[in-house]
XYZ file of C-alpha atoms in Angstrom:
719
model
C -40.167 -18.833 -22.865
C -38.985 -20.025 -19.485
C -39.853 -18.055 -16.390
C -37.047 -15.970 -14.826
C -35.883 -15.929 -11.301
C -34.306 -12.899 -9.709
C -33.023 -10.122 -11.912
C -30.240 -9.734 -14.419
C -29.007 -6.303 -15.455
C -29.167 -6.098 -19.287
C -25.955 -4.048 -19.232
C -24.073 -7.085 -18.039
C -25.552 -9.858 -20.205
C -23.958 -10.543 -23.550
C -26.510 -10.125 -26.384
C -26.850 -11.362 -29.895
C -29.722 -11.589 -32.450
C -30.299 -15.155 -31.364
C -30.116 -14.450 -27.615
C -31.823 -11.102 -26.939
C -31.166 -9.479 -23.543
C -33.556 -10.108 -20.698
C -34.297 -8.087 -17.670
C -36.276 -10.356 -15.374
C -38.083 -9.441 -12.194
C -40.117 -12.162 -10.580
C -42.697 -13.457 -13.028
C -42.937 -10.526 -15.486
C -40.111 -10.486 -17.939
C -38.789 -7.691 -20.040
C -37.118 -8.737 -23.285
C -34.795 -6.298 -25.081
C -34.124 -7.141 -28.653
C -31.677 -5.348 -30.973
C -32.754 -4.826 -34.501
C -29.835 -3.737 -36.742
C -30.268 -1.348 -39.658
C -31.387 -3.522 -42.612
C -29.317 -4.061 -45.673
C -30.468 -2.919 -49.066
C -33.226 -5.000 -50.482
C -34.567 -6.181 -47.207
C -37.795 -4.842 -45.788
C -37.201 -2.197 -43.117
C -38.505 -3.001 -39.679
C -41.228 -0.907 -38.234
C -39.629 2.091 -36.477
C -40.841 3.384 -33.131
C -42.563 6.715 -32.995
C -39.808 8.328 -30.854
C -36.468 6.702 -31.745
C -34.293 8.798 -29.317
C -36.287 7.548 -26.370
C -36.714 3.988 -25.195
C -40.416 3.121 -25.713
C -42.211 2.035 -22.692
C -44.239 -1.175 -22.885
C -47.863 -1.248 -21.897
C -48.471 -2.662 -18.507
C -51.687 -3.879 -16.934
C -53.230 -1.821 -14.221
C -51.450 -2.402 -10.961
C -48.465 -4.209 -12.469
C -45.250 -3.309 -10.599
C -42.560 -1.444 -12.479
C -39.788 -3.892 -13.550
C -36.884 -1.633 -12.729
C -38.311 -1.059 -9.303
C -38.697 -4.801 -8.749
C -35.115 -5.297 -9.866
C -34.000 -2.622 -7.421
C -35.808 -4.240 -4.571
C -34.692 -7.777 -5.407
C -31.024 -7.396 -6.300
C -30.048 -3.932 -5.089
C -31.460 -3.621 -1.530
C -31.427 0.169 -1.268
C -32.467 1.705 1.976
C -32.116 4.563 4.397
C -29.095 5.325 6.626
C -29.545 4.087 10.204
C -29.802 1.159 12.511
C -33.167 -0.585 12.723
C -35.878 1.958 13.341
C -33.353 4.670 14.152
C -33.219 6.521 10.847
C -33.054 10.241 11.563
C -33.635 12.522 8.548
C -30.509 14.599 9.319
C -28.253 11.584 8.854
C -29.613 10.772 5.414
C -27.013 13.199 4.017
C -24.496 10.533 4.695
C -26.416 8.006 2.557
C -24.620 9.043 -0.597
C -21.466 7.960 -2.410
C -19.633 10.959 -1.051
C -20.747 10.109 2.474
C -19.462 6.571 2.103
C -16.259 7.746 0.499
C -15.598 10.059 3.501
C -15.842 7.162 5.944
C -13.854 4.892 3.612
C -11.102 7.439 3.475
C -10.999 7.692 7.243
C -10.649 3.902 7.548
C -8.007 3.703 4.815
C -6.143 6.533 6.542
C -6.299 4.738 9.853
C -5.098 1.475 8.333
C -2.182 3.212 6.622
C -1.282 5.084 9.874
C -0.991 1.814 11.826
C 0.298 -0.783 9.297
C 2.665 1.246 7.186
C 3.409 4.111 9.526
C 3.440 3.376 13.240
C 4.629 -0.253 12.944
C 7.582 0.745 10.695
C 8.737 3.645 12.783
C 8.373 1.766 16.096
C 10.108 -1.444 15.021
C 13.607 -0.303 16.039
C 12.312 0.820 19.480
C 10.554 -2.515 19.903
C 13.782 -4.287 19.031
C 15.662 -2.517 21.771
C 12.952 -2.709 24.374
C 12.105 -6.415 23.981
C 15.654 -7.505 22.920
C 14.593 -8.931 19.541
C 16.782 -9.683 16.583
C 16.088 -7.956 13.265
C 15.038 -11.278 11.712
C 12.311 -11.615 14.309
C 11.050 -8.053 13.819
C 10.912 -8.942 10.108
C 8.450 -11.674 11.059
C 6.366 -9.058 12.786
C 6.283 -6.914 9.659
C 5.387 -9.815 7.335
C 2.592 -11.185 9.573
C 0.165 -8.570 8.138
C 0.695 -9.829 4.630
C 0.408 -13.445 5.726
C -3.060 -12.825 7.195
C -4.079 -10.822 4.150
C -3.047 -13.592 1.698
C -4.771 -16.326 3.670
C -8.145 -14.510 3.918
C -8.319 -12.223 0.917
C -9.803 -14.768 -1.529
C -12.416 -16.073 0.881
C -13.546 -12.683 2.162
C -13.832 -11.278 -1.289
C -15.744 -14.348 -2.579
C -18.332 -14.507 0.154
C -18.538 -10.739 0.645
C -19.498 -10.025 -2.943
C -23.195 -10.862 -2.352
C -23.114 -9.791 1.301
C -23.624 -6.539 3.077
C -20.380 -4.773 2.123
C -20.703 -1.799 4.504
C -21.088 -4.165 7.405
C -17.995 -6.026 6.173
C -16.209 -2.633 6.483
C -17.609 -2.295 10.030
C -16.000 -5.599 10.713
C -12.836 -4.298 9.132
C -12.889 -1.265 11.468
C -13.343 -3.560 14.452
C -10.459 -5.806 13.524
C -8.064 -2.931 12.672
C -8.861 -1.328 16.022
C -8.446 -4.599 17.849
C -5.124 -5.262 16.158
C -3.841 -1.830 17.124
C -4.934 -2.416 20.739
C -3.305 -5.867 20.963
C -0.079 -4.494 19.420
C 0.186 -1.981 22.259
C -0.487 -4.488 25.107
C 3.187 -5.510 25.737
C 3.816 -2.038 27.038
C 1.362 -2.567 29.899
C 2.548 -6.076 30.903
C 6.298 -5.789 30.515
C 6.876 -3.438 33.452
C 9.031 -0.281 33.532
C 11.970 0.177 31.173
C 15.321 -0.257 32.943
C 18.191 1.393 31.120
C 21.792 0.405 31.919
C 24.915 2.428 32.334
C 26.070 4.813 29.665
C 28.326 3.406 27.034
C 31.698 5.088 26.777
C 32.250 6.086 23.106
C 35.795 7.493 23.408
C 39.195 5.759 23.548
C 39.755 4.170 26.940
C 42.189 1.589 28.276
C 39.321 0.192 30.343
C 37.458 -2.545 28.496
C 33.688 -1.940 27.934
C 31.590 -4.449 29.848
C 29.737 -5.950 26.861
C 30.289 -9.689 26.681
C 28.836 -12.246 24.349
C 25.313 -13.181 25.465
C 23.589 -15.961 23.529
C 20.653 -16.610 25.896
C 17.245 -15.273 25.003
C 15.520 -12.615 27.145
C 12.224 -13.394 28.896
C 10.827 -10.427 27.022
C 11.205 -12.512 23.847
C 7.748 -14.065 24.289
C 6.068 -10.700 23.620
C 7.025 -11.335 20.028
C 3.923 -13.518 19.751
C 1.673 -10.666 20.940
C 3.074 -8.386 18.220
C 2.567 -11.116 15.620
C -1.053 -11.580 16.778
C -1.663 -7.873 16.496
C -0.347 -7.856 12.942
C -2.490 -10.889 12.061
C -5.616 -9.053 13.341
C -4.620 -5.941 11.311
C -4.231 -8.105 8.232
C -7.714 -9.572 8.826
C -9.172 -6.108 9.077
C -7.365 -4.826 5.972
C -8.781 -7.594 3.728
C -12.327 -6.248 3.208
C -11.106 -2.675 2.898
C -9.352 -3.030 -0.485
C -11.581 -5.660 -1.967
C -15.226 -5.222 -0.921
C -14.850 -1.487 -0.172
C -13.528 -0.808 -3.705
C -16.226 -2.916 -5.290
C -18.931 -1.103 -3.272
C -17.638 2.290 -4.478
C -17.702 1.010 -8.071
C -21.298 -0.145 -7.559
C -22.481 3.180 -6.227
C -21.243 5.720 -8.746
C -21.525 6.161 -12.514
C -18.859 4.439 -14.526
C -17.090 7.695 -15.463
C -16.779 8.765 -11.794
C -15.613 5.450 -10.437
C -11.940 6.019 -11.155
C -12.028 9.402 -9.351
C -13.630 8.000 -6.221
C -11.326 5.000 -6.137
C -8.285 7.215 -6.751
C -9.223 9.459 -3.792
C -9.663 6.430 -1.554
C -6.289 4.991 -2.545
C -4.584 8.324 -2.107
C -5.764 8.471 1.481
C -4.314 5.031 2.156
C -0.989 6.347 0.855
C -1.166 9.492 3.022
C -1.750 7.255 6.061
C 1.950 6.183 6.370
C 3.000 9.837 6.188
C 0.716 10.732 9.018
C 1.944 7.655 10.850
C 5.557 8.666 10.482
C 4.949 12.211 11.643
C 2.740 11.142 14.585
C 5.128 8.358 15.564
C 8.186 10.537 15.251
C 6.682 13.120 17.639
C 5.581 10.464 20.129
C 9.148 8.952 20.177
C 10.330 12.246 21.648
C 8.311 11.349 24.783
C 9.961 8.912 27.196
C 8.536 5.375 26.974
C 7.279 5.556 30.529
C 5.606 8.932 30.430
C 4.907 9.001 34.128
C 8.682 8.827 34.805
C 9.690 11.592 32.372
C 10.709 14.064 35.079
C 12.588 11.494 37.221
C 15.084 10.267 34.628
C 18.459 11.757 33.784
C 18.785 10.796 30.082
C 17.857 12.772 27.007
C 16.834 11.905 23.427
C 20.534 12.089 22.372
C 21.377 9.243 24.688
C 21.483 5.847 22.907
C 19.596 4.320 25.849
C 16.555 6.564 25.221
C 13.336 4.862 24.153
C 10.242 6.738 23.029
C 6.577 6.297 23.769
C 5.923 4.084 20.702
C 2.678 2.696 22.084
C 0.541 5.861 22.325
C -0.100 5.998 18.565
C -1.577 2.522 18.552
C -4.070 3.485 21.262
C -5.119 6.525 19.310
C -5.577 4.396 16.157
C -7.627 1.905 18.151
C -10.098 4.612 19.178
C -10.253 6.106 15.650
C -10.914 2.703 14.052
C -13.616 1.675 16.476
C -15.331 5.083 16.085
C -16.079 4.021 12.473
C -17.901 0.779 13.355
C -21.297 2.328 13.881
C -21.166 4.688 10.850
C -20.386 1.786 8.521
C -23.118 -0.336 10.139
C -25.693 2.326 9.403
C -25.189 2.180 5.612
C -27.719 0.060 3.631
C -26.607 -2.869 1.530
C -26.786 -0.544 -1.519
C -26.877 3.206 -1.618
C -30.042 4.862 -3.006
C -29.814 5.098 -6.783
C -27.515 2.132 -7.228
C -30.061 0.166 -9.335
C -30.522 3.130 -11.704
C -26.740 3.590 -12.012
C -26.318 -0.148 -12.805
C -29.068 0.010 -15.402
C -27.162 2.725 -17.269
C -23.890 0.901 -17.336
C -22.691 -1.086 -20.382
C -20.669 -4.228 -19.875
C -16.970 -4.035 -20.913
C -16.163 -7.563 -19.806
C -13.415 -9.278 -21.731
C -15.289 -11.298 -24.416
C -13.894 -14.663 -23.508
C -14.419 -14.150 -19.850
C -18.234 -14.112 -19.606
C -19.557 -15.863 -16.552
C -20.391 -19.436 -17.403
C -22.669 -19.878 -14.437
C -25.851 -17.817 -14.781
C -27.585 -19.274 -11.747
C -28.642 -16.471 -9.440
C -27.477 -18.487 -6.458
C -23.989 -18.988 -7.832
C -21.398 -17.726 -5.352
C -23.406 -18.245 -2.223
C -21.892 -21.708 -1.494
C -18.255 -22.661 -0.873
C -18.658 -25.295 -3.557
C -18.817 -22.500 -6.149
C -15.464 -21.065 -5.045
C -13.200 -23.303 -7.221
C -15.320 -22.693 -10.277
C -15.337 -18.924 -9.737
C -11.635 -18.904 -9.143
C -10.946 -20.973 -12.268
C -13.145 -18.673 -14.351
C -11.161 -15.612 -13.312
C -7.748 -17.312 -13.759
C -8.726 -18.106 -17.332
C -9.329 -14.454 -18.112
C -6.049 -13.609 -19.798
C -6.555 -9.865 -19.704
C -7.272 -9.931 -16.046
C -4.195 -12.034 -15.261
C -1.964 -9.669 -17.365
C -3.196 -6.655 -15.407
C -2.635 -8.482 -12.099
C 0.922 -9.570 -13.002
C 1.749 -5.952 -14.034
C 0.588 -4.680 -10.660
C 2.733 -7.344 -8.959
C 5.796 -6.115 -10.748
C 5.001 -2.523 -9.818
C 4.342 -3.538 -6.216
C 7.765 -5.178 -6.000
C 9.472 -1.974 -6.991
C 7.415 0.392 -4.833
C 7.704 -1.674 -1.692
C 11.439 -2.123 -2.275
C 11.963 1.601 -2.630
C 9.661 2.452 0.259
C 11.886 0.198 2.417
C 15.303 1.103 1.094
C 15.118 4.573 -0.509
C 16.133 6.278 2.839
C 19.202 3.941 2.984
C 20.086 4.805 -0.652
C 19.854 8.526 -0.070
C 21.749 8.235 3.276
C 24.716 6.385 1.706
C 24.857 8.174 -1.709
C 24.670 11.718 -0.382
C 26.176 11.344 3.101
C 23.077 12.409 5.036
C 21.916 11.327 8.512
C 19.344 8.621 8.860
C 16.616 11.098 9.981
C 17.348 13.544 7.127
C 17.323 10.718 4.579
C 14.047 9.355 5.883
C 12.495 12.825 5.776
C 13.604 13.390 2.155
C 12.459 9.960 1.094
C 9.041 10.563 2.718
C 8.823 13.978 1.051
C 9.291 12.351 -2.397
C 7.435 9.093 -1.998
C 4.270 9.990 -0.174
C 3.151 13.140 -2.051
C 4.351 11.681 -5.370
C 2.289 8.453 -4.847
C -0.823 10.254 -3.631
C -0.648 12.785 -6.470
C -0.226 9.990 -8.981
C -3.285 8.077 -7.711
C -5.450 11.158 -7.803
C -4.231 12.366 -11.226
C -4.822 8.934 -12.696
C -8.361 8.831 -11.390
C -9.131 12.394 -12.530
C -7.884 11.848 -16.073
C -9.750 8.627 -16.560
C -12.907 10.213 -15.124
C -12.591 13.439 -17.085
C -12.139 11.820 -20.471
C -14.630 9.000 -19.772
C -12.218 6.401 -21.053
C -13.415 2.965 -22.109
C -11.742 -0.130 -20.638
C -9.283 -0.443 -23.556
C -8.376 3.261 -23.445
C -7.745 2.999 -19.706
C -5.326 0.121 -20.276
C -3.618 2.154 -23.046
C -3.241 5.066 -20.569
C -1.705 2.782 -17.963
C 0.737 1.440 -20.634
C 1.773 5.012 -21.508
C 2.432 5.990 -17.906
C 4.425 2.773 -17.408
C 6.656 3.517 -20.351
C 7.347 7.032 -19.094
C 8.196 5.744 -15.626
C 10.531 3.184 -17.175
C 12.517 5.927 -18.902
C 12.689 8.009 -15.676
C 13.981 5.018 -13.713
C 17.439 5.470 -15.227
C 17.905 8.423 -12.869
C 19.634 6.014 -10.405
C 22.508 5.618 -12.855
C 22.925 9.372 -12.872
C 22.700 9.663 -9.095
C 25.625 7.475 -8.184
C 28.345 9.152 -6.111
C 31.776 7.918 -5.101
C 32.315 6.979 -1.496
C 33.861 9.580 0.760
C 37.244 8.679 2.381
C 36.688 6.182 5.260
C 39.571 5.251 7.537
C 40.263 1.534 7.514
C 37.805 0.957 4.620
C 38.893 3.069 1.652
C 41.782 4.998 3.212
C 44.601 4.036 5.524
C 45.156 5.545 9.012
C 47.804 8.062 8.125
C 49.627 5.436 6.062
C 49.390 2.746 8.718
C 47.134 -0.316 9.149
C 45.515 -2.076 6.196
C 42.243 -1.612 4.233
C 39.393 -3.742 5.551
C 40.694 -3.530 9.127
C 39.416 -0.809 11.422
C 42.197 -1.393 13.977
C 45.480 0.348 13.473
C 48.436 1.189 15.670
C 46.853 4.532 16.643
C 43.712 2.883 18.216
C 45.038 -0.551 19.168
C 44.900 0.167 22.937
C 41.449 1.779 22.893
C 39.381 -1.419 23.340
C 36.926 -0.273 20.660
C 33.777 -2.259 19.876
C 33.049 -3.144 16.252
C 29.330 -3.331 17.075
C 29.072 0.320 18.145
C 28.777 2.392 14.967
C 28.876 6.123 15.728
C 30.554 7.834 12.752
C 32.591 11.011 13.257
C 34.165 13.359 10.666
C 37.782 14.259 11.259
C 39.106 17.744 10.681
C 41.131 16.186 7.788
C 37.888 15.277 5.876
C 38.194 11.572 6.595
C 35.305 9.633 8.228
C 35.918 7.329 11.125
C 33.859 4.378 12.385
C 33.462 5.882 15.874
C 35.250 8.373 18.191
C 37.051 5.354 19.726
C 38.455 4.219 16.382
C 39.552 7.849 15.691
C 41.561 7.601 18.964
C 39.660 10.464 20.593
C 39.921 10.605 24.355
C 37.757 13.617 25.289
C 34.523 15.152 24.131
C 32.338 18.199 24.600
C 28.530 18.304 24.011
C 27.588 21.226 21.839
C 24.107 22.500 20.932
C 24.070 20.931 17.502
C 26.740 18.258 17.402
C 29.064 16.563 19.859
C 32.758 17.380 19.264
C 35.855 15.354 20.112
C 39.518 16.228 20.560
C 42.822 14.660 21.460
C 42.356 12.197 18.674
C 45.512 10.113 18.033
C 44.441 8.822 14.570
C 43.693 12.277 13.063
C 46.651 14.093 11.681
C 47.255 16.719 9.043
C 45.582 20.017 8.339
C 42.472 20.712 10.410
C 39.575 21.913 8.273
C 36.996 22.237 11.026
C 37.023 25.765 12.446
C 38.151 25.724 16.145
C 36.038 27.345 18.764
C 37.150 29.431 21.723
C 36.139 26.671 24.167
C 37.886 23.930 22.151
C 41.066 25.038 20.458
C 42.227 21.484 19.883
C 38.959 20.339 18.174
C 39.712 17.449 15.814
C 36.413 15.716 14.987
C 32.632 16.159 15.244
C 29.824 13.697 15.466
C 28.173 12.639 12.200
C 29.246 11.698 8.733
C 31.390 13.936 6.602
C 29.534 16.121 4.184
C 29.269 14.596 0.707
C 30.812 16.440 -2.238
C 28.131 14.918 -4.528
C 25.855 17.671 -5.932
C 23.314 15.418 -7.694
C 20.762 15.297 -4.860
C 18.305 18.060 -6.097
C 18.023 16.733 -9.670
C 17.799 13.189 -8.369
C 14.900 14.025 -6.089
C 13.124 15.967 -8.822
C 13.342 13.252 -11.467
C 12.535 10.464 -8.965
C 9.432 12.422 -7.846
C 8.284 12.414 -11.450
C 8.978 8.666 -11.745
C 6.902 8.061 -8.633
C 4.011 10.172 -9.972
C 3.866 8.309 -13.305
C 4.244 4.941 -11.549
C 1.230 5.517 -9.316
C -0.680 7.290 -12.029
C -1.299 3.800 -13.460
C -2.517 2.407 -10.139
C -6.143 3.590 -10.182
C -6.601 2.974 -13.928
C -5.451 -0.598 -13.663
C -7.750 -1.210 -10.725
C -10.622 0.228 -12.760
C -9.579 -1.919 -15.735
C -9.719 -5.013 -13.516
C -13.199 -4.068 -12.416
C -14.333 -3.606 -16.016
C -12.699 -6.612 -17.733
C -14.244 -9.235 -15.350
C -17.800 -10.220 -14.865
C -19.955 -7.934 -12.711
C -20.576 -10.741 -10.164
C -16.875 -11.489 -9.701
C -15.341 -8.032 -9.146
C -14.703 -8.491 -5.457
C -13.121 -11.880 -6.044
C -11.020 -10.416 -8.776
C -9.723 -7.767 -6.415
C -9.150 -10.496 -3.863
C -7.007 -12.432 -6.310
C -5.139 -9.291 -7.218
C -4.411 -8.444 -3.599
C -3.229 -11.999 -2.871
C -0.920 -12.242 -5.871
C 0.239 -8.703 -5.320
C 1.582 -9.672 -1.948
C 2.870 -13.090 -2.865
C 4.701 -11.823 -5.935
C 5.266 -8.190 -5.024
C 5.186 -6.714 -1.522
C 6.596 -9.788 0.216
C 9.551 -10.638 -2.072
C 10.187 -6.952 -2.960
C 12.023 -5.907 0.186
C 13.818 -9.316 0.191
C 15.120 -8.872 -3.365
C 16.092 -5.229 -2.827
C 17.741 -6.044 0.551
C 19.755 -8.912 -0.948
C 20.913 -6.701 -3.899
C 21.944 -3.887 -1.572
C 23.703 -6.286 0.813
C 25.750 -7.597 -2.080
C 27.331 -4.133 -2.300
C 28.463 -4.023 1.331
C 32.083 -3.340 2.109
C 31.963 -3.116 5.927
C 29.791 -5.399 8.095
C 28.893 -5.147 11.707
C 30.545 -7.900 13.786
C 29.102 -8.256 17.306
C 30.828 -9.536 20.489
C 30.013 -13.129 19.626
C 31.640 -12.764 16.176
C 28.355 -12.924 14.306
C 27.784 -10.736 11.253
C 24.986 -8.239 11.612
C 23.973 -5.152 9.636
C 26.022 -3.466 6.948
C 27.647 -0.130 7.878
C 29.225 0.980 4.627
C 28.236 0.249 0.989
C 29.842 0.675 -2.380
C 27.755 3.601 -3.634
C 28.335 3.161 -7.358
C 27.613 -0.583 -7.295
C 24.478 0.025 -5.258
C 23.131 2.524 -7.723
C 23.635 0.201 -10.676
C 22.038 -2.698 -8.853
C 18.908 -0.647 -8.192
C 18.870 0.439 -11.864
C 19.018 -3.208 -12.917
C 16.170 -4.344 -10.651
C 13.988 -1.358 -11.501
C 14.434 -1.630 -15.285
C 13.739 -5.391 -15.261
C 10.588 -4.928 -13.262
C 9.434 -1.994 -15.333
C 9.911 -3.934 -18.549
C 7.819 -6.726 -17.119
C 5.124 -4.222 -16.257
C 5.135 -2.650 -19.727
C 5.032 -6.104 -21.316
C 1.967 -7.294 -19.413
C 0.159 -3.950 -19.792
C 0.791 -4.109 -23.547
C -0.309 -7.724 -23.703
C -3.490 -6.831 -21.895
C -4.266 -4.116 -24.502
C -3.514 -6.548 -27.309
C -5.674 -9.414 -25.958
C -8.642 -7.409 -24.785
C -11.775 -7.904 -26.777
C -14.867 -5.917 -25.723
C -18.225 -7.710 -25.700
C -20.661 -7.119 -28.593
C -22.623 -4.820 -26.383
C -19.911 -2.186 -26.539
C -19.274 -2.266 -30.225
C -22.608 -3.434 -31.641
C -25.084 -2.109 -29.145
C -25.156 1.562 -28.126
C -28.330 2.994 -26.656
C -27.699 6.443 -27.949
C -25.622 6.731 -31.094
C -25.691 3.390 -32.954
C -28.075 2.498 -35.805
C -30.092 0.236 -33.662
C -33.617 0.162 -32.361
C -34.415 -1.158 -28.978
C -37.930 -2.495 -28.514
C -39.381 -3.829 -25.294
C -42.256 -6.035 -24.416
C -43.169 -6.150 -20.772
C -45.195 -9.284 -20.190
C -44.462 -12.865 -20.993
C -47.897 -13.266 -22.545
C -47.149 -10.352 -24.969
C -43.853 -12.091 -25.950
C -45.590 -15.344 -26.641
C -48.278 -13.587 -28.755
C -45.569 -11.704 -30.636
C -43.726 -14.915 -31.390
C -46.923 -16.547 -32.705
C -47.564 -13.604 -34.986
C -43.983 -13.838 -36.359
């Protein structure tokens, strides 16, 4: 028998009668052979004295325990601390729960910055630095670009490295990215707001000419892109190496629960970011000038203090660097936990390279990548997550727009409702999925079946969009004529021809006749009064007929009020309820599929598997998702923004019915793809013989061990 180098966990080495399992530690070798129950007529093998317990092999005096050697060689467990600084009080953190606590804080911080503060600040950054929407889209996608470029390499080299220190690096990069993202505020000078735009009908032309030259503030775009690239670099180890470390440190039936909690915190991060960012935007951008300015939040020239949240996130992220650096390479008890695990790797996906040094050189990267790509079950699970990611990112981006247009709500109200449905639903789904898998101690195949079931249920619930469609409310110049004058598709009519209205200034008002107008100017209103809740307009030449809005003593001739007309559609409550259920079932499959990926690949390649998943998930899901949804929604536009230069900009009014059916079509197609690949993964999955033929507790098998190589040789000679 050849000598063994390093250690191999018997739970992760395929066994057969010809190739018994080996647990090697330095020179002594432990061989585990499986003796099946004999058939009739064959001599029974000698049974051990205590079958329920694994017999211990005799060891010479002073021989080191093999499991301890394995723990010391492969699983470098140690105390919590830095160098010789290892206080006893801090050892309470050296547990899976202690690590999960810090992991959740980092995931929360990353979610706050990347998916919360960046998104809510992007419109303010557009105005302050005079950037086009296409350029701010580049800012948003820079995070995914960095993640895709680095994910595979970080997950490959970090698998055998010190994963907690990789997360300390992640904390540093996330904090640095947040700091860099806020720097333009401190180098661009004070914000200079111009004169107030006149929104009512006036014979004097507004001074807004066509300006095609770029602003000197344009170059701050590259600073924002750099900040996002740094954030993407920091996010890479978090969802690859961090997840694999959690799976290493807890028993197999608890892994899904811990991972689900961690992922739920990453989902709650954007909610915290939106709330925090929304409150900070109520502060003036230059907080030291707050008491010396004469504009309020209702003024379109107002810009909020978008940068404060990034500084807070920078401090929070960097406060986690030292705690992560104090964790050992493996938590105490990891070796014992790994010894009790049984491999569930897909049978045709066993690691072909058994060299203990495999994976430490870049030359091994192509072989490791090829090995995973040939794992059909793994690839099916990854493609199903890509399809789900396409839907979830699309809805995360455009659900507020859908609610706003379908039900006639303001942008802020629609965003609040969308966040109320998406964030709690996603977090609840992640946690429920982890709890159910953990509670019932599902095997890999049962976990995949559970994910398939939740995907089918969410597919059925997706049809709620067909039920939620509502007809457009009357809109002057779009779906209704100006008192019988003008033409559809043209906002200008005889009643507002002399008002010098700007097509690029969209400020909808609802007339007393129940018709919506593009702006007070296009309604022909000449005067206005600021009320506590909404600005009201009167003397409107384009509004005729019965006045439905109740007049007030101070404004007897009230004819319009700021904001969209109230929608007569009553489907909002059932839509939100059913869509909440769809979100819960969609994300209920998230944690189980992640756990299935960790189970169906080789133990040594879990981090790389997560790296491949994250890369493809962004290339095929999160990056094209908003683009596909945006293109589909734009195809339903019936009124575009046209600026002073004649260029088409954003869409102001959509065909609600067509929009609803377009979203149904995209969602159903993606859900069918998800169900197909989940079902194919269940069909193709073949557990290794260790799961079906070898059970250490309930199978008719006897496990015998021999501790020393000399004993093995002698036993072979006797046979």
